[in-house]
Amino acid sequence: MPANKNLLILPGDGIGPEVMREVRRVIDWMDRRRMVTFNVSDDHAGGSAIDTYGTPITDETMEKAKAADAILFGSVGGPKWDKLGFQLRPEIAILRLRKELDLFANLRPAIVLDPLVDASTLKADVIRGLDIMIVRESTGGIYFGEPRGVESLPDGQKRGFDTETYTTSEIERVSRIAFELARKRQNRVCSVEKANVMQSGLFWRQTVTALQAREFPDVELSHMYADNCAMQLVRNPRQFDVIVTSNLFGDLLSDLASMLTGSLGMLPSATLGAIQPSGKRHALYEPIHGSAPDIAGKGIANPLAQIMSFAMLLRHSFGMEEDAALIEKACVNVLRNGLRTADIMAPGSARVGTGVMGESILRELDKLAA
Ligand code: IPM
Ligand code: MG
């Protein structure tokens, strides 16, 4: 079979390379057992790129990313690179990828898998069966808004500032993705901002309202202030279906939502760009957890979010629904069999490291594909 699926893998820093190793084993398994061959290339990003190339992401790597059919990203950052200054942060790697590939819709599903109901810090009754989708805008807002900086004031003080900004089209294109997703789910979108405090928040609310009336009258739309949304997510998370929100609020609320599912180590994500005239769309897949420098190199990190990010990649970039579902099923089965990494450990379960978790998934895949 020709290898026409071009995949760029950027493991990054910290636990990134460890959890990515387990994805590579899944890719090899698919090559062997399902005769699906990927044309995989690897590169550095973040701190590892600073160490190798002197910059968080090189122009060459950006070119590779633009040419790839899909990008599988690990995580970046760590104390080692903290002192390099704002212009040389490892995080620039992911921010530049999002911005230059125009990956504006960051899909962050928070799903409570049945075997993990007791791993959440919230009561089982509150989170059982939870399935929400946070659609986070990811190329605009205060992450990229100008002006930004630190200036000196006449009185000797300094003033630091960033700008929250959203245009009509920026709000509309990410909201369209949310409405379209809702149609395939429970048909409900909750748009989240601070229209009570921020001018850009009020504009966000008005723009989403107008778009819904014009293009998605069949989808139920509600609005919520971001602070209330944070509260409602822990009070009664199942009231939500799809949440659409800005870059910064989406960053906060998705970390919060991840803990409903038991662990930050469980959440995959997909970041999609617009569909181009060629029919192709840039897309990047990454776990929402960070590089977790505190546990890096110990072989104890949970590889599930990275593996499930790969499943999302198969589904959204290659239309390989069957293979995606197979991998997700294997993850659930391994948990059902009682295997747990430290972050989701529960009494009566067997605590395993990254490698054993990965191996067990391959064994489940063998069984499921037999
Ligand atoms: C995320 C991360 C990033 C973000 C960092 C690493 C720049 O927290 O993907 O949620 O803030 O977007
Ligand atoms: Mg974050």
mmCIF file of C-alpha atoms and ligand atoms in Angstrom:
data_model
loop_
_atom_site.group_PDB
_atom_site.id
_atom_site.type_symbol
_atom_site.label_atom_id
_atom_site.label_comp_id
_atom_site.label_asym_id
_atom_site.label_seq_id
_atom_site.Cartn_x
_atom_site.Cartn_y
_atom_site.Cartn_z
ATOM 1 C CA MET A 1 0.000 0.000 0.000
ATOM 2 C CA PRO A 2 1.424 3.435 -0.842
ATOM 3 C CA ALA A 3 2.291 5.660 2.070
ATOM 4 C CA ASN A 4 0.273 8.693 1.139
ATOM 5 C CA LYS A 5 -0.673 9.785 4.628
ATOM 6 C CA ASN A 6 1.938 12.340 5.592
ATOM 7 C CA LEU A 7 2.243 12.714 9.298
ATOM 8 C CA LEU A 8 4.531 15.125 11.135
ATOM 9 C CA ILE A 9 5.273 14.119 14.708
ATOM 10 C CA LEU A 10 6.550 16.768 17.132
ATOM 11 C CA PRO A 11 6.997 15.087 20.533
ATOM 12 C CA GLY A 12 8.372 18.212 22.228
ATOM 13 C CA ASP A 13 9.527 18.245 25.837
ATOM 14 C CA GLY A 14 9.019 16.594 29.198
ATOM 15 C CA ILE A 15 6.701 13.611 29.014
ATOM 16 C CA GLY A 16 5.966 14.399 25.336
ATOM 17 C CA PRO A 17 8.569 11.983 23.903
ATOM 18 C CA GLU A 18 7.607 9.243 26.401
ATOM 19 C CA VAL A 19 3.922 9.248 25.578
ATOM 20 C CA MET A 20 4.630 9.698 21.862
ATOM 21 C CA ARG A 21 6.679 6.492 21.906
ATOM 22 C CA GLU A 22 3.481 4.617 22.729
ATOM 23 C CA VAL A 23 1.715 6.221 19.762
ATOM 24 C CA ARG A 24 4.556 5.075 17.515
ATOM 25 C CA ARG A 25 3.854 1.531 18.650
ATOM 26 C CA VAL A 26 0.192 1.941 17.711
ATOM 27 C CA ILE A 27 1.278 3.284 14.302
ATOM 28 C CA ASP A 28 3.569 0.257 13.828
ATOM 29 C CA TRP A 29 0.726 -2.009 14.876
ATOM 30 C CA MET A 30 -1.547 -0.472 12.236
ATOM 31 C CA ASP A 31 1.162 -0.890 9.657
ATOM 32 C CA ARG A 32 1.490 -4.591 10.513
ATOM 33 C CA ARG A 33 -2.070 -5.565 11.252
ATOM 34 C CA ARG A 34 -4.313 -3.189 9.290
ATOM 35 C CA MET A 35 -1.961 -2.494 6.401
ATOM 36 C CA VAL A 36 -2.247 1.249 6.870
ATOM 37 C CA THR A 37 1.085 2.876 6.258
ATOM 38 C CA PHE A 38 1.849 6.389 7.364
ATOM 39 C CA ASN A 39 4.693 8.425 6.005
ATOM 40 C CA VAL A 40 5.986 9.686 9.348
ATOM 41 C CA SER A 41 8.557 12.393 9.866
ATOM 42 C CA ASP A 42 9.796 13.627 13.235
ATOM 43 C CA ASP A 43 11.148 16.950 14.344
ATOM 44 C CA HIS A 44 11.930 19.037 17.385
ATOM 45 C CA ALA A 45 9.626 21.649 18.844
ATOM 46 C CA GLY A 46 9.715 23.759 21.994
ATOM 47 C CA GLY A 47 12.614 23.377 24.414
ATOM 48 C CA SER A 48 14.103 20.494 22.471
ATOM 49 C CA ALA A 49 14.192 22.719 19.362
ATOM 50 C CA ILE A 50 15.808 25.505 21.386
ATOM 51 C CA ASP A 51 18.497 23.016 22.442
ATOM 52 C CA THR A 52 18.972 21.635 18.924
ATOM 53 C CA TYR A 53 18.379 24.627 16.655
ATOM 54 C CA GLY A 54 18.405 27.623 19.001
ATOM 55 C CA THR A 55 14.765 28.509 18.370
ATOM 56 C CA PRO A 56 11.401 27.075 19.572
ATOM 57 C CA ILE A 57 10.400 26.087 16.041
ATOM 58 C CA THR A 58 12.390 26.579 12.855
ATOM 59 C CA ASP A 59 11.063 27.849 9.525
ATOM 60 C CA GLU A 60 11.936 24.438 8.048
ATOM 61 C CA THR A 61 9.762 22.710 10.628
ATOM 62 C CA MET A 62 6.954 25.167 9.862
ATOM 63 C CA GLU A 63 7.270 24.263 6.159
ATOM 64 C CA LYS A 64 7.069 20.567 7.018
ATOM 65 C CA ALA A 65 3.986 21.285 9.111
ATOM 66 C CA LYS A 66 2.327 23.126 6.238
ATOM 67 C CA ALA A 67 3.055 20.250 3.871
ATOM 68 C CA ALA A 68 1.883 17.494 6.228
ATOM 69 C CA ASP A 69 -1.633 16.046 6.099
ATOM 70 C CA ALA A 70 -1.753 16.099 9.883
ATOM 71 C CA ILE A 71 0.473 17.031 12.805
ATOM 72 C CA LEU A 72 0.660 15.050 16.011
ATOM 73 C CA PHE A 73 2.018 17.284 18.742
ATOM 74 C CA GLY A 74 3.253 16.295 22.203
ATOM 75 C CA SER A 75 3.826 19.051 24.715
ATOM 76 C CA VAL A 76 6.356 21.817 25.240
ATOM 77 C CA GLY A 77 7.981 23.741 28.063
ATOM 78 C CA GLY A 78 9.840 23.153 31.299
ATOM 79 C CA PRO A 79 11.899 24.924 33.965
ATOM 80 C CA LYS A 80 15.081 24.413 31.928
ATOM 81 C CA TRP A 81 13.935 27.088 29.437
ATOM 82 C CA ASP A 82 12.159 29.423 31.836
ATOM 83 C CA LYS A 83 14.922 31.989 31.972
ATOM 84 C CA LEU A 84 15.348 32.526 28.245
ATOM 85 C CA GLY A 85 12.864 35.376 28.097
ATOM 86 C CA PHE A 86 9.486 35.962 26.477
ATOM 87 C CA GLN A 87 10.726 35.806 22.861
ATOM 88 C CA LEU A 88 12.322 32.395 23.321
ATOM 89 C CA ARG A 89 9.621 30.522 25.235
ATOM 90 C CA PRO A 90 9.139 26.878 24.180
ATOM 91 C CA GLU A 91 5.382 27.658 24.038
ATOM 92 C CA ILE A 92 6.045 29.770 20.940
ATOM 93 C CA ALA A 93 6.232 26.488 19.009
ATOM 94 C CA ILE A 94 2.582 25.617 19.501
ATOM 95 C CA LEU A 95 1.411 29.238 19.270
ATOM 96 C CA ARG A 96 3.216 29.746 15.960
ATOM 97 C CA LEU A 97 1.809 26.505 14.560
ATOM 98 C CA ARG A 98 -1.729 27.513 15.513
ATOM 99 C CA LYS A 99 -1.329 31.032 14.122
ATOM 100 C CA GLU A 100 0.555 30.394 10.880
ATOM 101 C CA LEU A 101 -1.504 27.349 9.913
ATOM 102 C CA ASP A 102 -4.625 29.283 10.913
ATOM 103 C CA LEU A 103 -5.770 26.473 13.208
ATOM 104 C CA PHE A 104 -8.621 28.437 14.698
ATOM 105 C CA ALA A 105 -10.872 25.754 16.176
ATOM 106 C CA ASN A 106 -9.522 23.821 19.111
ATOM 107 C CA LEU A 107 -11.845 20.911 19.891
ATOM 108 C CA ARG A 108 -11.494 19.679 23.441
ATOM 109 C CA PRO A 109 -13.871 16.847 24.283
ATOM 110 C CA ALA A 110 -14.369 15.990 27.955
ATOM 111 C CA ILE A 111 -15.757 12.494 28.147
ATOM 112 C CA VAL A 112 -16.034 10.454 31.319
ATOM 113 C CA LEU A 113 -15.157 6.876 30.465
ATOM 114 C CA ASP A 114 -17.188 4.468 32.519
ATOM 115 C CA PRO A 115 -14.251 2.679 34.196
ATOM 116 C CA LEU A 116 -12.961 6.069 35.393
ATOM 117 C CA VAL A 117 -16.106 7.373 37.058
ATOM 118 C CA ASP A 118 -14.440 7.046 40.445
ATOM 119 C CA ALA A 119 -11.162 8.668 39.371
ATOM 120 C CA SER A 120 -12.724 12.134 39.279
ATOM 121 C CA THR A 121 -12.471 14.357 42.321
ATOM 122 C CA LEU A 122 -16.187 15.015 41.763
ATOM 123 C CA LYS A 123 -18.953 12.680 42.894
ATOM 124 C CA ALA A 124 -19.701 9.829 40.489
ATOM 125 C CA ASP A 125 -23.362 10.892 40.302
ATOM 126 C CA VAL A 126 -22.371 14.303 38.973
ATOM 127 C CA ILE A 127 -20.086 13.147 36.174
ATOM 128 C CA ARG A 128 -21.269 9.678 35.110
ATOM 129 C CA GLY A 129 -21.913 9.615 31.352
ATOM 130 C CA LEU A 130 -20.519 13.119 30.831
ATOM 131 C CA ASP A 131 -19.802 14.001 27.208
ATOM 132 C CA ILE A 132 -19.171 17.658 26.468
ATOM 133 C CA MET A 133 -17.234 19.355 23.710
ATOM 134 C CA ILE A 134 -15.403 22.602 24.314
ATOM 135 C CA VAL A 135 -14.692 24.506 21.133
ATOM 136 C CA ARG A 136 -11.983 26.975 21.952
ATOM 137 C CA GLU A 137 -11.019 29.735 19.528
ATOM 138 C CA SER A 138 -7.263 29.337 19.100
ATOM 139 C CA THR A 139 -5.742 31.938 16.785
ATOM 140 C CA GLY A 140 -7.126 35.154 18.222
ATOM 141 C CA GLY A 141 -8.088 36.943 21.392
ATOM 142 C CA ILE A 142 -5.647 38.042 24.025
ATOM 143 C CA TYR A 143 -3.120 35.380 23.009
ATOM 144 C CA PHE A 144 -2.277 37.328 19.861
ATOM 145 C CA GLY A 145 -3.972 40.729 20.203
ATOM 146 C CA GLU A 146 -1.995 43.934 19.624
ATOM 147 C CA PRO A 147 -0.881 46.127 21.262
ATOM 148 C CA ARG A 148 0.888 44.147 23.935
ATOM 149 C CA GLY A 149 3.980 44.849 25.932
ATOM 150 C CA VAL A 150 5.452 46.515 28.974
ATOM 151 C CA GLU A 151 5.958 50.272 28.891
ATOM 152 C CA SER A 152 7.551 52.774 31.251
ATOM 153 C CA LEU A 153 5.354 55.431 32.759
ATOM 154 C CA PRO A 154 6.407 59.036 33.532
ATOM 155 C CA ASP A 155 6.011 58.406 37.274
ATOM 156 C CA GLY A 156 8.675 55.676 37.176
ATOM 157 C CA GLN A 157 6.232 52.786 37.233
ATOM 158 C CA LYS A 158 5.812 50.279 34.462
ATOM 159 C CA ARG A 159 2.621 49.100 32.820
ATOM 160 C CA GLY A 160 2.084 45.661 31.299
ATOM 161 C CA PHE A 161 -0.734 45.187 28.794
ATOM 162 C CA ASP A 162 -2.337 42.730 26.379
ATOM 163 C CA THR A 163 -5.314 43.156 24.082
ATOM 164 C CA GLU A 164 -8.408 41.024 23.753
ATOM 165 C CA THR A 165 -9.714 41.419 20.217
ATOM 166 C CA TYR A 166 -12.177 39.537 18.018
ATOM 167 C CA THR A 167 -13.505 40.351 14.559
ATOM 168 C CA THR A 168 -16.865 39.283 13.157
ATOM 169 C CA SER A 169 -15.327 36.600 10.943
ATOM 170 C CA GLU A 170 -13.126 35.222 13.717
ATOM 171 C CA ILE A 171 -16.173 34.735 15.933
ATOM 172 C CA GLU A 172 -18.335 33.379 13.139
ATOM 173 C CA ARG A 173 -15.957 30.753 11.818
ATOM 174 C CA VAL A 174 -15.320 29.141 15.191
ATOM 175 C CA SER A 175 -19.010 29.349 16.099
ATOM 176 C CA ARG A 176 -19.945 27.617 12.837
ATOM 177 C CA ILE A 177 -17.753 24.686 13.840
ATOM 178 C CA ALA A 178 -19.524 24.568 17.214
ATOM 179 C CA PHE A 179 -23.012 24.689 15.653
ATOM 180 C CA GLU A 180 -22.095 22.007 13.106
ATOM 181 C CA LEU A 181 -20.716 19.753 15.833
ATOM 182 C CA ALA A 182 -23.853 20.307 17.928
ATOM 183 C CA ARG A 183 -26.031 19.106 15.064
ATOM 184 C CA LYS A 184 -24.323 15.724 15.284
ATOM 185 C CA ARG A 185 -24.690 15.648 19.078
ATOM 186 C CA GLN A 186 -27.453 17.019 21.315
ATOM 187 C CA ASN A 187 -27.981 20.096 19.155
ATOM 188 C CA ARG A 188 -27.158 22.603 21.918
ATOM 189 C CA VAL A 189 -24.481 25.306 21.983
ATOM 190 C CA CYS A 190 -23.581 27.431 24.974
ATOM 191 C CA SER A 191 -21.542 30.503 24.065
ATOM 192 C CA VAL A 192 -19.302 31.740 26.864
ATOM 193 C CA GLU A 193 -17.828 35.231 27.404
ATOM 194 C CA LYS A 194 -17.925 38.158 29.836
ATOM 195 C CA ALA A 195 -20.465 40.365 28.075
ATOM 196 C CA ASN A 196 -21.132 42.023 31.418
ATOM 197 C CA VAL A 197 -17.588 43.402 31.650
ATOM 198 C CA MET A 198 -15.859 43.278 28.280
ATOM 199 C CA GLN A 199 -16.797 45.163 25.125
ATOM 200 C CA SER A 200 -15.352 42.315 23.054
ATOM 201 C CA GLY A 201 -17.458 39.913 25.127
ATOM 202 C CA LEU A 202 -20.666 41.737 24.319
ATOM 203 C CA PHE A 203 -19.672 41.821 20.643
ATOM 204 C CA TRP A 204 -18.996 38.073 20.801
ATOM 205 C CA ARG A 205 -22.485 37.462 22.206
ATOM 206 C CA GLN A 206 -24.208 39.629 19.583
ATOM 207 C CA THR A 207 -22.256 38.033 16.751
ATOM 208 C CA VAL A 208 -23.023 34.464 17.819
ATOM 209 C CA THR A 209 -26.696 35.372 18.301
ATOM 210 C CA ALA A 210 -26.952 36.837 14.800
ATOM 211 C CA LEU A 211 -25.148 33.877 13.245
ATOM 212 C CA GLN A 212 -27.456 31.406 14.929
ATOM 213 C CA ALA A 213 -30.552 33.252 13.713
ATOM 214 C CA ARG A 214 -29.170 33.389 10.182
ATOM 215 C CA GLU A 215 -27.593 29.981 9.671
ATOM 216 C CA PHE A 216 -28.441 27.664 12.568
ATOM 217 C CA PRO A 217 -32.020 28.369 13.719
ATOM 218 C CA ASP A 218 -32.436 24.616 14.327
ATOM 219 C CA VAL A 219 -29.668 24.580 16.980
ATOM 220 C CA GLU A 220 -30.456 25.683 20.534
ATOM 221 C CA LEU A 221 -28.215 28.549 21.664
ATOM 222 C CA SER A 222 -27.656 29.777 25.189
ATOM 223 C CA HIS A 223 -25.170 32.269 26.653
ATOM 224 C CA MET A 224 -23.212 32.191 29.871
ATOM 225 C CA TYR A 225 -20.655 34.381 31.586
ATOM 226 C CA ALA A 226 -17.310 32.643 31.870
ATOM 227 C CA ASP A 227 -17.183 32.763 35.671
ATOM 228 C CA ASN A 228 -20.640 31.230 35.916
ATOM 229 C CA CYS A 229 -19.618 28.602 33.374
ATOM 230 C CA ALA A 230 -16.676 27.565 35.560
ATOM 231 C CA MET A 231 -19.059 27.196 38.484
ATOM 232 C CA GLN A 232 -21.678 25.317 36.429
ATOM 233 C CA LEU A 233 -19.025 22.936 35.108
ATOM 234 C CA VAL A 234 -18.358 21.636 38.593
ATOM 235 C CA ARG A 235 -21.950 21.994 39.831
ATOM 236 C CA ASN A 236 -23.758 20.219 37.009
ATOM 237 C CA PRO A 237 -21.509 19.574 34.007
ATOM 238 C CA ARG A 238 -24.032 17.414 32.150
ATOM 239 C CA GLN A 239 -26.160 20.483 31.398
ATOM 240 C CA PHE A 240 -23.686 21.261 28.583
ATOM 241 C CA ASP A 241 -23.410 19.806 25.115
ATOM 242 C CA VAL A 242 -21.108 22.073 23.075
ATOM 243 C CA ILE A 243 -19.409 25.109 24.617
ATOM 244 C CA VAL A 244 -17.914 27.733 22.314
ATOM 245 C CA THR A 245 -15.601 30.336 23.752
ATOM 246 C CA SER A 246 -12.568 32.547 23.289
ATOM 247 C CA ASN A 247 -8.933 31.496 23.378
ATOM 248 C CA LEU A 248 -8.244 32.453 27.005
ATOM 249 C CA PHE A 249 -11.540 31.327 28.527
ATOM 250 C CA GLY A 250 -11.273 28.072 26.546
ATOM 251 C CA ASP A 251 -7.790 27.491 27.946
ATOM 252 C CA LEU A 252 -9.078 27.840 31.510
ATOM 253 C CA LEU A 253 -12.355 26.012 31.110
ATOM 254 C CA SER A 254 -10.803 23.035 29.322
ATOM 255 C CA ASP A 255 -8.290 22.483 32.129
ATOM 256 C CA LEU A 256 -11.200 22.601 34.529
ATOM 257 C CA ALA A 257 -13.265 20.202 32.410
ATOM 258 C CA SER A 258 -10.380 17.763 32.181
ATOM 259 C CA MET A 259 -10.553 17.119 35.891
ATOM 260 C CA LEU A 260 -14.197 16.122 35.586
ATOM 261 C CA THR A 261 -12.929 13.165 33.570
ATOM 262 C CA GLY A 262 -10.479 12.059 36.235
ATOM 263 C CA SER A 263 -7.196 13.427 35.014
ATOM 264 C CA LEU A 264 -5.570 15.996 32.788
ATOM 265 C CA GLY A 265 -3.804 12.911 31.410
ATOM 266 C CA MET A 266 -6.995 11.720 29.734
ATOM 267 C CA LEU A 267 -7.932 14.549 27.390
ATOM 268 C CA PRO A 268 -7.053 14.609 23.685
ATOM 269 C CA SER A 269 -7.682 17.576 21.411
ATOM 270 C CA ALA A 270 -7.874 18.488 17.749
ATOM 271 C CA THR A 271 -7.134 21.916 16.319
ATOM 272 C CA LEU A 272 -8.565 22.465 12.879
ATOM 273 C CA GLY A 273 -8.114 25.085 10.204
ATOM 274 C CA ALA A 274 -10.493 26.020 7.413
ATOM 275 C CA ILE A 275 -11.171 23.601 4.571
ATOM 276 C CA GLN A 276 -9.100 24.848 1.641
ATOM 277 C CA PRO A 277 -10.176 24.878 -2.019
ATOM 278 C CA SER A 278 -8.165 21.670 -2.488
ATOM 279 C CA GLY A 279 -10.418 20.003 0.080
ATOM 280 C CA LYS A 280 -7.509 19.700 2.503
ATOM 281 C CA ARG A 281 -7.482 21.290 5.936
ATOM 282 C CA HIS A 282 -4.542 21.842 8.244
ATOM 283 C CA ALA A 283 -4.995 20.002 11.508
ATOM 284 C CA LEU A 284 -2.955 19.465 14.641
ATOM 285 C CA TYR A 285 -3.666 16.974 17.392
ATOM 286 C CA GLU A 286 -2.329 17.171 20.923
ATOM 287 C CA PRO A 287 -3.183 16.089 24.432
ATOM 288 C CA ILE A 288 -4.316 19.007 26.568
ATOM 289 C CA HIS A 289 -1.871 18.099 29.325
ATOM 290 C CA GLY A 290 1.436 19.866 29.346
ATOM 291 C CA SER A 291 4.984 18.562 29.443
ATOM 292 C CA ALA A 292 4.701 17.683 33.174
ATOM 293 C CA PRO A 293 8.419 18.218 33.913
ATOM 294 C CA ASP A 294 7.918 16.951 37.477
ATOM 295 C CA ILE A 295 7.291 13.396 36.260
ATOM 296 C CA ALA A 296 9.232 13.474 32.983
ATOM 297 C CA GLY A 297 11.718 10.654 32.414
ATOM 298 C CA LYS A 298 10.225 8.466 35.115
ATOM 299 C CA GLY A 299 8.143 6.296 32.791
ATOM 300 C CA ILE A 300 4.963 6.912 34.773
ATOM 301 C CA ALA A 301 3.111 9.354 32.514
ATOM 302 C CA ASN A 302 -0.322 8.443 31.192
ATOM 303 C CA PRO A 303 -0.090 7.919 27.407
ATOM 304 C CA LEU A 304 -3.869 7.749 26.863
ATOM 305 C CA ALA A 305 -4.472 11.405 25.944
ATOM 306 C CA GLN A 306 -1.698 11.248 23.338
ATOM 307 C CA ILE A 307 -2.986 7.951 21.941
ATOM 308 C CA MET A 308 -6.553 9.258 21.837
ATOM 309 C CA SER A 309 -5.285 12.409 20.112
ATOM 310 C CA PHE A 310 -3.958 10.069 17.433
ATOM 311 C CA ALA A 311 -7.418 8.467 17.243
ATOM 312 C CA MET A 312 -8.912 11.937 16.698
ATOM 313 C CA LEU A 313 -6.341 12.469 13.945
ATOM 314 C CA LEU A 314 -7.445 9.299 12.173
ATOM 315 C CA ARG A 315 -11.075 10.379 12.421
ATOM 316 C CA HIS A 316 -10.833 14.060 11.488
ATOM 317 C CA SER A 317 -7.905 14.123 9.049
ATOM 318 C CA PHE A 318 -8.218 10.751 7.320
ATOM 319 C CA GLY A 319 -11.858 9.799 7.797
ATOM 320 C CA MET A 320 -10.706 6.533 9.405
ATOM 321 C CA GLU A 321 -13.617 6.260 11.797
ATOM 322 C CA GLU A 322 -13.307 2.501 12.221
ATOM 323 C CA ASP A 323 -9.653 2.634 13.215
ATOM 324 C CA ALA A 324 -10.246 5.597 15.515
ATOM 325 C CA ALA A 325 -13.059 3.773 17.284
ATOM 326 C CA LEU A 326 -10.910 0.651 17.569
ATOM 327 C CA ILE A 327 -8.142 2.544 19.349
ATOM 328 C CA GLU A 328 -10.599 4.286 21.669
ATOM 329 C CA LYS A 329 -12.210 0.955 22.479
ATOM 330 C CA ALA A 330 -8.802 -0.542 23.269
ATOM 331 C CA CYS A 331 -8.118 2.337 25.697
ATOM 332 C CA VAL A 332 -11.438 1.805 27.476
ATOM 333 C CA ASN A 333 -10.880 -1.961 27.681
ATOM 334 C CA VAL A 334 -7.459 -1.553 29.242
ATOM 335 C CA LEU A 335 -9.007 0.673 31.904
ATOM 336 C CA ARG A 336 -11.871 -1.756 32.347
ATOM 337 C CA ASN A 337 -9.278 -4.487 32.963
ATOM 338 C CA GLY A 338 -8.122 -2.429 35.930
ATOM 339 C CA LEU A 339 -4.846 -0.993 34.665
ATOM 340 C CA ARG A 340 -4.105 2.552 35.814
ATOM 341 C CA THR A 341 -1.244 4.997 35.531
ATOM 342 C CA ALA A 342 -0.504 6.966 38.700
ATOM 343 C CA ASP A 343 -2.692 9.959 37.768
ATOM 344 C CA ILE A 344 -5.860 7.833 37.611
ATOM 345 C CA MET A 345 -4.900 5.236 40.188
ATOM 346 C CA ALA A 346 -7.785 3.877 42.293
ATOM 347 C CA PRO A 347 -7.896 1.344 45.115
ATOM 348 C CA GLY A 348 -8.055 -2.220 43.786
ATOM 349 C CA SER A 349 -6.531 -1.291 40.415
ATOM 350 C CA ALA A 350 -3.098 -2.272 39.135
ATOM 351 C CA ARG A 351 -0.664 0.610 38.882
ATOM 352 C CA VAL A 352 1.401 0.514 35.700
ATOM 353 C CA GLY A 353 3.856 2.768 33.911
ATOM 354 C CA THR A 354 3.745 4.353 30.460
ATOM 355 C CA GLY A 355 5.252 1.378 28.613
ATOM 356 C CA VAL A 356 3.024 -1.290 30.156
ATOM 357 C CA MET A 357 -0.026 0.871 29.453
ATOM 358 C CA GLY A 358 1.032 1.151 25.802
ATOM 359 C CA GLU A 359 1.741 -2.568 25.539
ATOM 360 C CA SER A 360 -1.642 -3.425 27.033
ATOM 361 C CA ILE A 361 -3.328 -1.261 24.426
ATOM 362 C CA LEU A 362 -1.537 -3.199 21.686
ATOM 363 C CA ARG A 363 -2.733 -6.449 23.236
ATOM 364 C CA GLU A 364 -6.301 -5.152 23.318
ATOM 365 C CA LEU A 365 -5.969 -4.031 19.716
ATOM 366 C CA ASP A 366 -4.820 -7.565 18.818
ATOM 367 C CA LYS A 367 -7.906 -8.996 20.506
ATOM 368 C CA LEU A 368 -10.304 -6.508 18.958
ATOM 369 C CA ALA A 369 -8.878 -6.968 15.479
ATOM 370 C CA ALA A 370 -8.715 -10.779 15.702
HETATM 371 C C1 IPM B 1 -2.918 24.623 26.022
HETATM 372 C C2 IPM B 1 -1.682 25.153 26.680
HETATM 373 C C3 IPM B 1 -1.104 26.251 25.811
HETATM 374 C C4 IPM B 1 -2.128 27.353 25.752
HETATM 375 C C5 IPM B 1 0.269 26.776 26.223
HETATM 376 C C6 IPM B 1 1.295 25.679 26.280
HETATM 377 C C7 IPM B 1 0.737 27.884 25.314
HETATM 378 O O1 IPM B 1 -1.961 25.575 27.961
HETATM 379 O O2 IPM B 1 -2.828 24.148 24.878
HETATM 380 O O3 IPM B 1 -3.973 24.648 26.653
HETATM 381 O O4 IPM B 1 -2.195 28.208 26.653
HETATM 382 O O5 IPM B 1 -2.878 27.375 24.788
HETATM 383 MG MG MG B 2 -3.929 25.131 28.607
#
